[in-house]
Amino acid sequence: MQHLSKVKYSKFIWPIVIGLIIWLLTPFKPAGIPVNGWHMLAIFVATIIGCITQPLPIGATALLGMTVTVLLGIVDIDTATAGFGNSTVWMIGMAYFLSRGFIKTGFGRRVALVFIRLFGKRTLGLAYSLIGVDLVTAPATPSNTARSGGIVYPIIDSLAHTYGSKPDDATRRKIGSFLVFSEFHGDIITSGMFMTAMAPNLVAATLAKSLGVHISWMTWFMAGVVPGLISLIVVPC
């Protein structure tokens, strides 16, 4: 059974002290910054420091910072919670849940083993198999770190050791390095092929929309699929 994290009260000291110092420097703020803006800066800096010292888990620290902002009247509750109504944010959240499910249920591993069984008779086939797993899971995994590190890397590590390639000696040049570099470059390519393959893609789409340019998931995919597939074919060769 997983227990809740205990509050580490001593680690509140630095966020509170630095936040108060910035707050008390309000009379010396630049003329172009409104008072509310300066107070927002104080809470923002305190929240960032809180995320570093972690008196609470990072998520709870961020929510605490938002709560303090509302309680002090710097912004109203509608403004503070406006981001939760953003469809892009929920799309990222949904995709993160799916990616976590891939890892927890072993679905990503099973997909990888199927690819390896079909195409992994040669070293080049193994590289294409790993890239294929990345390609299949990319649309529902908005974190290339989770995708490559949580799903694909454990397979690479197992394969490398099976073939006698270890990272801490000269045998790493046998097959391990080749598979790691192939997956590294393949992961970068798949991250650009799908709007939901990496969180910054969704942020970029939102910024484009604010400038009057609407990019749908399919529009992004159609623009990236041809150069992406060509690159994925060329990379391991």
PDB file of C-alpha atoms in Angstrom:
ATOM      1  CA  MET A   1       0.000   0.000   0.000  1.00  0.00           C
ATOM      2  CA  GLN A   2       1.377   3.395  -0.994  1.00  0.00           C
ATOM      3  CA  HIS A   3       1.382   6.019   1.765  1.00  0.00           C
ATOM      4  CA  LEU A   4       0.970   9.758   1.293  1.00  0.00           C
ATOM      5  CA  SER A   5       4.139  11.838   1.422  1.00  0.00           C
ATOM      6  CA  LYS A   6       4.734  13.608   4.713  1.00  0.00           C
ATOM      7  CA  VAL A   7       4.902  17.395   4.786  1.00  0.00           C
ATOM      8  CA  LYS A   8       8.500  18.579   5.293  1.00  0.00           C
ATOM      9  CA  TYR A   9       7.835  21.852   7.082  1.00  0.00           C
ATOM     10  CA  SER A  10      11.497  22.892   7.294  1.00  0.00           C
ATOM     11  CA  LYS A  11      11.667  22.981   3.497  1.00  0.00           C
ATOM     12  CA  PHE A  12       9.029  25.715   3.405  1.00  0.00           C
ATOM     13  CA  ILE A  13      11.567  28.159   4.886  1.00  0.00           C
ATOM     14  CA  TRP A  14      13.425  29.123   1.699  1.00  0.00           C
ATOM     15  CA  PRO A  15      10.337  29.537  -0.525  1.00  0.00           C
ATOM     16  CA  ILE A  16       8.614  31.696   2.105  1.00  0.00           C
ATOM     17  CA  VAL A  17      11.685  33.825   2.883  1.00  0.00           C
ATOM     18  CA  ILE A  18      12.582  34.533  -0.743  1.00  0.00           C
ATOM     19  CA  GLY A  19       8.935  35.106  -1.688  1.00  0.00           C
ATOM     20  CA  LEU A  20       8.535  37.620   1.163  1.00  0.00           C
ATOM     21  CA  ILE A  21      11.750  39.435   0.222  1.00  0.00           C
ATOM     22  CA  ILE A  22      10.540  39.919  -3.358  1.00  0.00           C
ATOM     23  CA  TRP A  23       7.084  40.938  -2.085  1.00  0.00           C
ATOM     24  CA  LEU A  24       8.586  43.559   0.284  1.00  0.00           C
ATOM     25  CA  LEU A  25      10.648  44.994  -2.568  1.00  0.00           C
ATOM     26  CA  THR A  26       7.414  46.191  -4.208  1.00  0.00           C
ATOM     27  CA  PRO A  27       8.273  49.924  -3.636  1.00  0.00           C
ATOM     28  CA  PHE A  28      11.449  49.405  -5.682  1.00  0.00           C
ATOM     29  CA  LYS A  29       9.833  47.584  -8.608  1.00  0.00           C
ATOM     30  CA  PRO A  30      10.313  48.875 -12.183  1.00  0.00           C
ATOM     31  CA  ALA A  31       7.776  51.540 -13.105  1.00  0.00           C
ATOM     32  CA  GLY A  32       6.279  49.500 -15.944  1.00  0.00           C
ATOM     33  CA  ILE A  33       5.286  46.549 -13.746  1.00  0.00           C
ATOM     34  CA  PRO A  34       1.931  46.778 -11.900  1.00  0.00           C
ATOM     35  CA  VAL A  35       1.778  45.923  -8.206  1.00  0.00           C
ATOM     36  CA  ASN A  36      -0.225  42.752  -8.859  1.00  0.00           C
ATOM     37  CA  GLY A  37       2.339  41.684 -11.433  1.00  0.00           C
ATOM     38  CA  TRP A  38       5.163  42.114  -8.918  1.00  0.00           C
ATOM     39  CA  HIS A  39       3.260  40.161  -6.278  1.00  0.00           C
ATOM     40  CA  MET A  40       2.612  37.437  -8.842  1.00  0.00           C
ATOM     41  CA  LEU A  41       6.377  37.307  -9.478  1.00  0.00           C
ATOM     42  CA  ALA A  42       7.010  36.840  -5.747  1.00  0.00           C
ATOM     43  CA  ILE A  43       4.606  33.897  -5.549  1.00  0.00           C
ATOM     44  CA  PHE A  44       5.907  32.424  -8.805  1.00  0.00           C
ATOM     45  CA  VAL A  45       9.531  32.489  -7.613  1.00  0.00           C
ATOM     46  CA  ALA A  46       8.499  31.055  -4.238  1.00  0.00           C
ATOM     47  CA  THR A  47       6.615  28.255  -6.006  1.00  0.00           C
ATOM     48  CA  ILE A  48       9.602  27.411  -8.214  1.00  0.00           C
ATOM     49  CA  ILE A  49      11.877  27.269  -5.170  1.00  0.00           C
ATOM     50  CA  GLY A  50       9.254  25.122  -3.462  1.00  0.00           C
ATOM     51  CA  CYS A  51       9.380  22.721  -6.408  1.00  0.00           C
ATOM     52  CA  ILE A  52      13.149  22.505  -5.841  1.00  0.00           C
ATOM     53  CA  THR A  53      13.107  22.072  -2.047  1.00  0.00           C
ATOM     54  CA  GLN A  54       9.912  19.959  -2.226  1.00  0.00           C
ATOM     55  CA  PRO A  55       8.223  20.406   1.163  1.00  0.00           C
ATOM     56  CA  LEU A  56       5.353  18.718  -0.691  1.00  0.00           C
ATOM     57  CA  PRO A  57       5.313  16.778  -3.976  1.00  0.00           C
ATOM     58  CA  ILE A  58       5.718  19.080  -6.997  1.00  0.00           C
ATOM     59  CA  GLY A  59       2.037  18.863  -7.986  1.00  0.00           C
ATOM     60  CA  ALA A  60       0.873  19.813  -4.500  1.00  0.00           C
ATOM     61  CA  THR A  61       3.413  22.652  -4.355  1.00  0.00           C
ATOM     62  CA  ALA A  62       2.123  24.082  -7.642  1.00  0.00           C
ATOM     63  CA  LEU A  63      -1.494  23.872  -6.443  1.00  0.00           C
ATOM     64  CA  LEU A  64      -0.493  25.567  -3.183  1.00  0.00           C
ATOM     65  CA  GLY A  65       1.076  28.425  -5.145  1.00  0.00           C
ATOM     66  CA  MET A  66      -2.109  28.823  -7.203  1.00  0.00           C
ATOM     67  CA  THR A  67      -4.238  28.751  -4.037  1.00  0.00           C
ATOM     68  CA  VAL A  68      -2.143  31.457  -2.358  1.00  0.00           C
ATOM     69  CA  THR A  69      -2.459  33.610  -5.474  1.00  0.00           C
ATOM     70  CA  VAL A  70      -6.261  33.390  -5.309  1.00  0.00           C
ATOM     71  CA  LEU A  71      -6.487  33.871  -1.525  1.00  0.00           C
ATOM     72  CA  LEU A  72      -4.377  37.030  -1.693  1.00  0.00           C
ATOM     73  CA  GLY A  73      -6.654  38.429  -4.394  1.00  0.00           C
ATOM     74  CA  ILE A  74      -3.944  38.716  -7.033  1.00  0.00           C
ATOM     75  CA  VAL A  75      -6.160  36.899  -9.526  1.00  0.00           C
ATOM     76  CA  ASP A  76      -9.723  35.630  -9.258  1.00  0.00           C
ATOM     77  CA  ILE A  77     -10.603  31.956  -9.219  1.00  0.00           C
ATOM     78  CA  ASP A  78     -11.878  32.009 -12.828  1.00  0.00           C
ATOM     79  CA  THR A  79      -8.551  33.328 -14.107  1.00  0.00           C
ATOM     80  CA  ALA A  80      -6.540  30.934 -11.951  1.00  0.00           C
ATOM     81  CA  THR A  81      -8.415  27.876 -13.197  1.00  0.00           C
ATOM     82  CA  ALA A  82      -8.810  28.975 -16.830  1.00  0.00           C
ATOM     83  CA  GLY A  83      -5.983  26.690 -17.939  1.00  0.00           C
ATOM     84  CA  PHE A  84      -7.900  23.622 -16.760  1.00  0.00           C
ATOM     85  CA  GLY A  85     -10.511  24.346 -19.424  1.00  0.00           C
ATOM     86  CA  ASN A  86      -7.925  24.324 -22.216  1.00  0.00           C
ATOM     87  CA  SER A  87      -8.509  21.344 -24.504  1.00  0.00           C
ATOM     88  CA  THR A  88      -4.777  21.132 -25.239  1.00  0.00           C
ATOM     89  CA  VAL A  89      -3.999  20.609 -21.557  1.00  0.00           C
ATOM     90  CA  TRP A  90      -6.545  17.794 -21.319  1.00  0.00           C
ATOM     91  CA  MET A  91      -5.225  16.206 -24.501  1.00  0.00           C
ATOM     92  CA  ILE A  92      -1.743  16.147 -22.970  1.00  0.00           C
ATOM     93  CA  GLY A  93      -3.150  14.716 -19.744  1.00  0.00           C
ATOM     94  CA  MET A  94      -5.104  12.008 -21.558  1.00  0.00           C
ATOM     95  CA  ALA A  95      -2.079  10.985 -23.588  1.00  0.00           C
ATOM     96  CA  TYR A  96       0.064  10.826 -20.437  1.00  0.00           C
ATOM     97  CA  PHE A  97      -2.469   8.473 -18.856  1.00  0.00           C
ATOM     98  CA  LEU A  98      -2.303   6.266 -21.949  1.00  0.00           C
ATOM     99  CA  SER A  99       1.494   6.264 -21.965  1.00  0.00           C
ATOM    100  CA  ARG A 100       1.560   5.309 -18.291  1.00  0.00           C
ATOM    101  CA  GLY A 101      -0.858   2.509 -19.108  1.00  0.00           C
ATOM    102  CA  PHE A 102       1.474   1.248 -21.853  1.00  0.00           C
ATOM    103  CA  ILE A 103       4.277   0.955 -19.311  1.00  0.00           C
ATOM    104  CA  LYS A 104       2.300  -0.405 -16.351  1.00  0.00           C
ATOM    105  CA  THR A 105       0.405  -3.066 -18.297  1.00  0.00           C
ATOM    106  CA  GLY A 106       3.426  -4.143 -20.320  1.00  0.00           C
ATOM    107  CA  PHE A 107       1.593  -3.375 -23.574  1.00  0.00           C
ATOM    108  CA  GLY A 108       4.595  -1.520 -24.984  1.00  0.00           C
ATOM    109  CA  ARG A 109       6.863  -4.444 -24.159  1.00  0.00           C
ATOM    110  CA  ARG A 110       4.512  -6.909 -25.852  1.00  0.00           C
ATOM    111  CA  VAL A 111       4.381  -4.740 -28.980  1.00  0.00           C
ATOM    112  CA  ALA A 112       8.186  -4.623 -28.967  1.00  0.00           C
ATOM    113  CA  LEU A 113       8.473  -8.403 -28.689  1.00  0.00           C
ATOM    114  CA  VAL A 114       6.046  -8.883 -31.593  1.00  0.00           C
ATOM    115  CA  PHE A 115       8.131  -6.552 -33.787  1.00  0.00           C
ATOM    116  CA  ILE A 116      11.334  -8.334 -32.779  1.00  0.00           C
ATOM    117  CA  ARG A 117       9.805 -11.738 -33.553  1.00  0.00           C
ATOM    118  CA  LEU A 118       8.771 -10.555 -37.021  1.00  0.00           C
ATOM    119  CA  PHE A 119      11.779  -8.462 -38.048  1.00  0.00           C
ATOM    120  CA  GLY A 120      14.558  -9.146 -35.555  1.00  0.00           C
ATOM    121  CA  LYS A 121      16.493 -11.899 -37.292  1.00  0.00           C
ATOM    122  CA  ARG A 122      19.362  -9.490 -38.057  1.00  0.00           C
ATOM    123  CA  THR A 123      20.875  -6.534 -36.226  1.00  0.00           C
ATOM    124  CA  LEU A 124      19.391  -4.087 -38.721  1.00  0.00           C
ATOM    125  CA  GLY A 125      16.012  -5.745 -38.254  1.00  0.00           C
ATOM    126  CA  LEU A 126      16.284  -5.261 -34.490  1.00  0.00           C
ATOM    127  CA  ALA A 127      16.915  -1.542 -34.987  1.00  0.00           C
ATOM    128  CA  TYR A 128      13.887  -1.220 -37.274  1.00  0.00           C
ATOM    129  CA  SER A 129      11.796  -3.209 -34.780  1.00  0.00           C
ATOM    130  CA  LEU A 130      12.639  -0.825 -31.937  1.00  0.00           C
ATOM    131  CA  ILE A 131      11.940   2.209 -34.101  1.00  0.00           C
ATOM    132  CA  GLY A 132       8.664   0.568 -35.152  1.00  0.00           C
ATOM    133  CA  VAL A 133       7.612   0.258 -31.506  1.00  0.00           C
ATOM    134  CA  ASP A 134       8.395   3.940 -31.003  1.00  0.00           C
ATOM    135  CA  LEU A 135       6.368   4.797 -34.105  1.00  0.00           C
ATOM    136  CA  VAL A 136       3.319   2.780 -32.999  1.00  0.00           C
ATOM    137  CA  THR A 137       3.254   4.165 -29.454  1.00  0.00           C
ATOM    138  CA  ALA A 138       4.155   7.773 -30.365  1.00  0.00           C
ATOM    139  CA  PRO A 139       0.614   9.070 -31.130  1.00  0.00           C
ATOM    140  CA  ALA A 140      -0.565   8.229 -27.602  1.00  0.00           C
ATOM    141  CA  THR A 141       2.641   9.027 -25.698  1.00  0.00           C
ATOM    142  CA  PRO A 142       3.303  12.789 -25.435  1.00  0.00           C
ATOM    143  CA  SER A 143       6.659  12.249 -23.752  1.00  0.00           C
ATOM    144  CA  ASN A 144       9.610  11.016 -25.764  1.00  0.00           C
ATOM    145  CA  THR A 145      11.387  10.375 -22.457  1.00  0.00           C
ATOM    146  CA  ALA A 146       8.625   8.031 -21.263  1.00  0.00           C
ATOM    147  CA  ARG A 147       8.452   6.372 -24.664  1.00  0.00           C
ATOM    148  CA  SER A 148      12.152   5.751 -25.197  1.00  0.00           C
ATOM    149  CA  GLY A 149      13.159   5.341 -21.554  1.00  0.00           C
ATOM    150  CA  GLY A 150      10.119   3.533 -20.178  1.00  0.00           C
ATOM    151  CA  ILE A 151       9.099   1.338 -23.106  1.00  0.00           C
ATOM    152  CA  VAL A 152      11.968   0.878 -25.566  1.00  0.00           C
ATOM    153  CA  TYR A 153      15.147   1.158 -23.486  1.00  0.00           C
ATOM    154  CA  PRO A 154      14.439  -1.870 -21.252  1.00  0.00           C
ATOM    155  CA  ILE A 155      14.111  -3.950 -24.441  1.00  0.00           C
ATOM    156  CA  ILE A 156      17.392  -2.543 -25.798  1.00  0.00           C
ATOM    157  CA  ASP A 157      19.148  -3.286 -22.513  1.00  0.00           C
ATOM    158  CA  SER A 158      17.884  -6.866 -22.501  1.00  0.00           C
ATOM    159  CA  LEU A 159      18.830  -7.450 -26.147  1.00  0.00           C
ATOM    160  CA  ALA A 160      22.289  -5.940 -25.683  1.00  0.00           C
ATOM    161  CA  HIS A 161      23.049  -8.173 -22.705  1.00  0.00           C
ATOM    162  CA  THR A 162      21.714 -11.202 -24.582  1.00  0.00           C
ATOM    163  CA  TYR A 163      24.231 -10.529 -27.354  1.00  0.00           C
ATOM    164  CA  GLY A 164      27.050  -9.918 -24.854  1.00  0.00           C
ATOM    165  CA  SER A 165      27.122  -6.134 -25.243  1.00  0.00           C
ATOM    166  CA  LYS A 166      27.537  -4.280 -21.935  1.00  0.00           C
ATOM    167  CA  PRO A 167      27.701  -0.495 -21.463  1.00  0.00           C
ATOM    168  CA  ASP A 168      30.657  -0.496 -19.060  1.00  0.00           C
ATOM    169  CA  ASP A 169      33.259  -2.235 -21.220  1.00  0.00           C
ATOM    170  CA  ALA A 170      34.457  -2.491 -24.833  1.00  0.00           C
ATOM    171  CA  THR A 171      31.612  -4.845 -25.784  1.00  0.00           C
ATOM    172  CA  ARG A 172      29.240  -1.860 -25.907  1.00  0.00           C
ATOM    173  CA  ARG A 173      30.393  -1.364 -29.498  1.00  0.00           C
ATOM    174  CA  LYS A 174      29.079  -4.797 -30.542  1.00  0.00           C
ATOM    175  CA  ILE A 175      25.356  -4.047 -30.760  1.00  0.00           C
ATOM    176  CA  GLY A 176      24.358  -1.918 -27.765  1.00  0.00           C
ATOM    177  CA  SER A 177      25.613   1.412 -29.116  1.00  0.00           C
ATOM    178  CA  PHE A 178      24.015   0.802 -32.507  1.00  0.00           C
ATOM    179  CA  LEU A 179      20.602   0.040 -31.027  1.00  0.00           C
ATOM    180  CA  VAL A 180      20.736   2.981 -28.612  1.00  0.00           C
ATOM    181  CA  PHE A 181      21.727   5.504 -31.272  1.00  0.00           C
ATOM    182  CA  SER A 182      19.169   4.133 -33.742  1.00  0.00           C
ATOM    183  CA  GLU A 183      16.386   4.466 -31.172  1.00  0.00           C
ATOM    184  CA  PHE A 184      17.642   7.895 -30.059  1.00  0.00           C
ATOM    185  CA  HIS A 185      17.397   9.328 -33.562  1.00  0.00           C
ATOM    186  CA  GLY A 186      14.208   7.411 -34.339  1.00  0.00           C
ATOM    187  CA  ASP A 187      12.553   8.801 -31.215  1.00  0.00           C
ATOM    188  CA  ILE A 188      13.391  12.362 -32.252  1.00  0.00           C
ATOM    189  CA  ILE A 189      11.807  11.757 -35.655  1.00  0.00           C
ATOM    190  CA  THR A 190       8.603  10.172 -34.308  1.00  0.00           C
ATOM    191  CA  SER A 191       8.307  13.053 -31.826  1.00  0.00           C
ATOM    192  CA  GLY A 192       7.901  15.402 -34.767  1.00  0.00           C
ATOM    193  CA  MET A 193       5.574  13.212 -36.822  1.00  0.00           C
ATOM    194  CA  PHE A 194       2.551  13.362 -34.518  1.00  0.00           C
ATOM    195  CA  MET A 195       1.063  16.322 -32.688  1.00  0.00           C
ATOM    196  CA  THR A 196       0.530  14.175 -29.587  1.00  0.00           C
ATOM    197  CA  ALA A 197       3.971  12.533 -29.670  1.00  0.00           C
ATOM    198  CA  MET A 198       5.553  15.272 -27.562  1.00  0.00           C
ATOM    199  CA  ALA A 199       3.981  17.872 -25.249  1.00  0.00           C
ATOM    200  CA  PRO A 200       5.765  20.881 -26.847  1.00  0.00           C
ATOM    201  CA  ASN A 201       4.039  20.047 -30.152  1.00  0.00           C
ATOM    202  CA  LEU A 202       0.662  20.770 -28.556  1.00  0.00           C
ATOM    203  CA  VAL A 203       1.990  23.997 -27.087  1.00  0.00           C
ATOM    204  CA  ALA A 204       3.246  25.013 -30.540  1.00  0.00           C
ATOM    205  CA  ALA A 205      -0.169  24.247 -32.047  1.00  0.00           C
ATOM    206  CA  THR A 206      -1.831  26.399 -29.378  1.00  0.00           C
ATOM    207  CA  LEU A 207       0.557  29.290 -30.050  1.00  0.00           C
ATOM    208  CA  ALA A 208      -0.113  28.980 -33.784  1.00  0.00           C
ATOM    209  CA  LYS A 209      -3.857  29.093 -33.102  1.00  0.00           C
ATOM    210  CA  SER A 210      -3.420  32.343 -31.161  1.00  0.00           C
ATOM    211  CA  LEU A 211      -1.904  33.800 -34.348  1.00  0.00           C
ATOM    212  CA  GLY A 212      -4.845  32.641 -36.452  1.00  0.00           C
ATOM    213  CA  VAL A 213      -3.241  29.457 -37.820  1.00  0.00           C
ATOM    214  CA  HIS A 214      -5.265  26.325 -37.052  1.00  0.00           C
ATOM    215  CA  ILE A 215      -3.306  23.059 -37.094  1.00  0.00           C
ATOM    216  CA  SER A 216      -5.361  19.920 -36.553  1.00  0.00           C
ATOM    217  CA  TRP A 217      -3.942  16.537 -35.576  1.00  0.00           C
ATOM    218  CA  MET A 218      -4.419  15.240 -39.124  1.00  0.00           C
ATOM    219  CA  THR A 219      -2.882  18.351 -40.705  1.00  0.00           C
ATOM    220  CA  TRP A 220       0.223  17.891 -38.563  1.00  0.00           C
ATOM    221  CA  PHE A 221       0.385  14.190 -39.401  1.00  0.00           C
ATOM    222  CA  MET A 222       0.003  14.733 -43.154  1.00  0.00           C
ATOM    223  CA  ALA A 223       2.808  17.290 -43.088  1.00  0.00           C
ATOM    224  CA  GLY A 224       5.149  15.038 -41.124  1.00  0.00           C
ATOM    225  CA  VAL A 225       4.422  11.510 -42.310  1.00  0.00           C
ATOM    226  CA  VAL A 226       6.405  11.490 -45.594  1.00  0.00           C
ATOM    227  CA  PRO A 227       9.659  13.103 -44.379  1.00  0.00           C
ATOM    228  CA  GLY A 228       9.272  11.192 -41.118  1.00  0.00           C
ATOM    229  CA  LEU A 229       8.963   7.752 -42.699  1.00  0.00           C
ATOM    230  CA  ILE A 230      11.832   8.425 -45.096  1.00  0.00           C
ATOM    231  CA  SER A 231      14.023   9.509 -42.182  1.00  0.00           C
ATOM    232  CA  LEU A 232      13.083   6.435 -40.135  1.00  0.00           C
ATOM    233  CA  ILE A 233      14.055   4.179 -43.039  1.00  0.00           C
ATOM    234  CA  VAL A 234      17.390   5.925 -43.564  1.00  0.00           C
ATOM    235  CA  VAL A 235      18.524   6.319 -39.927  1.00  0.00           C
ATOM    236  CA  PRO A 236      19.583   2.723 -39.095  1.00  0.00           C
ATOM    237  CA  CYS A 237      21.276   2.136 -42.461  1.00  0.00           C
TER     238      CYS A 237
END
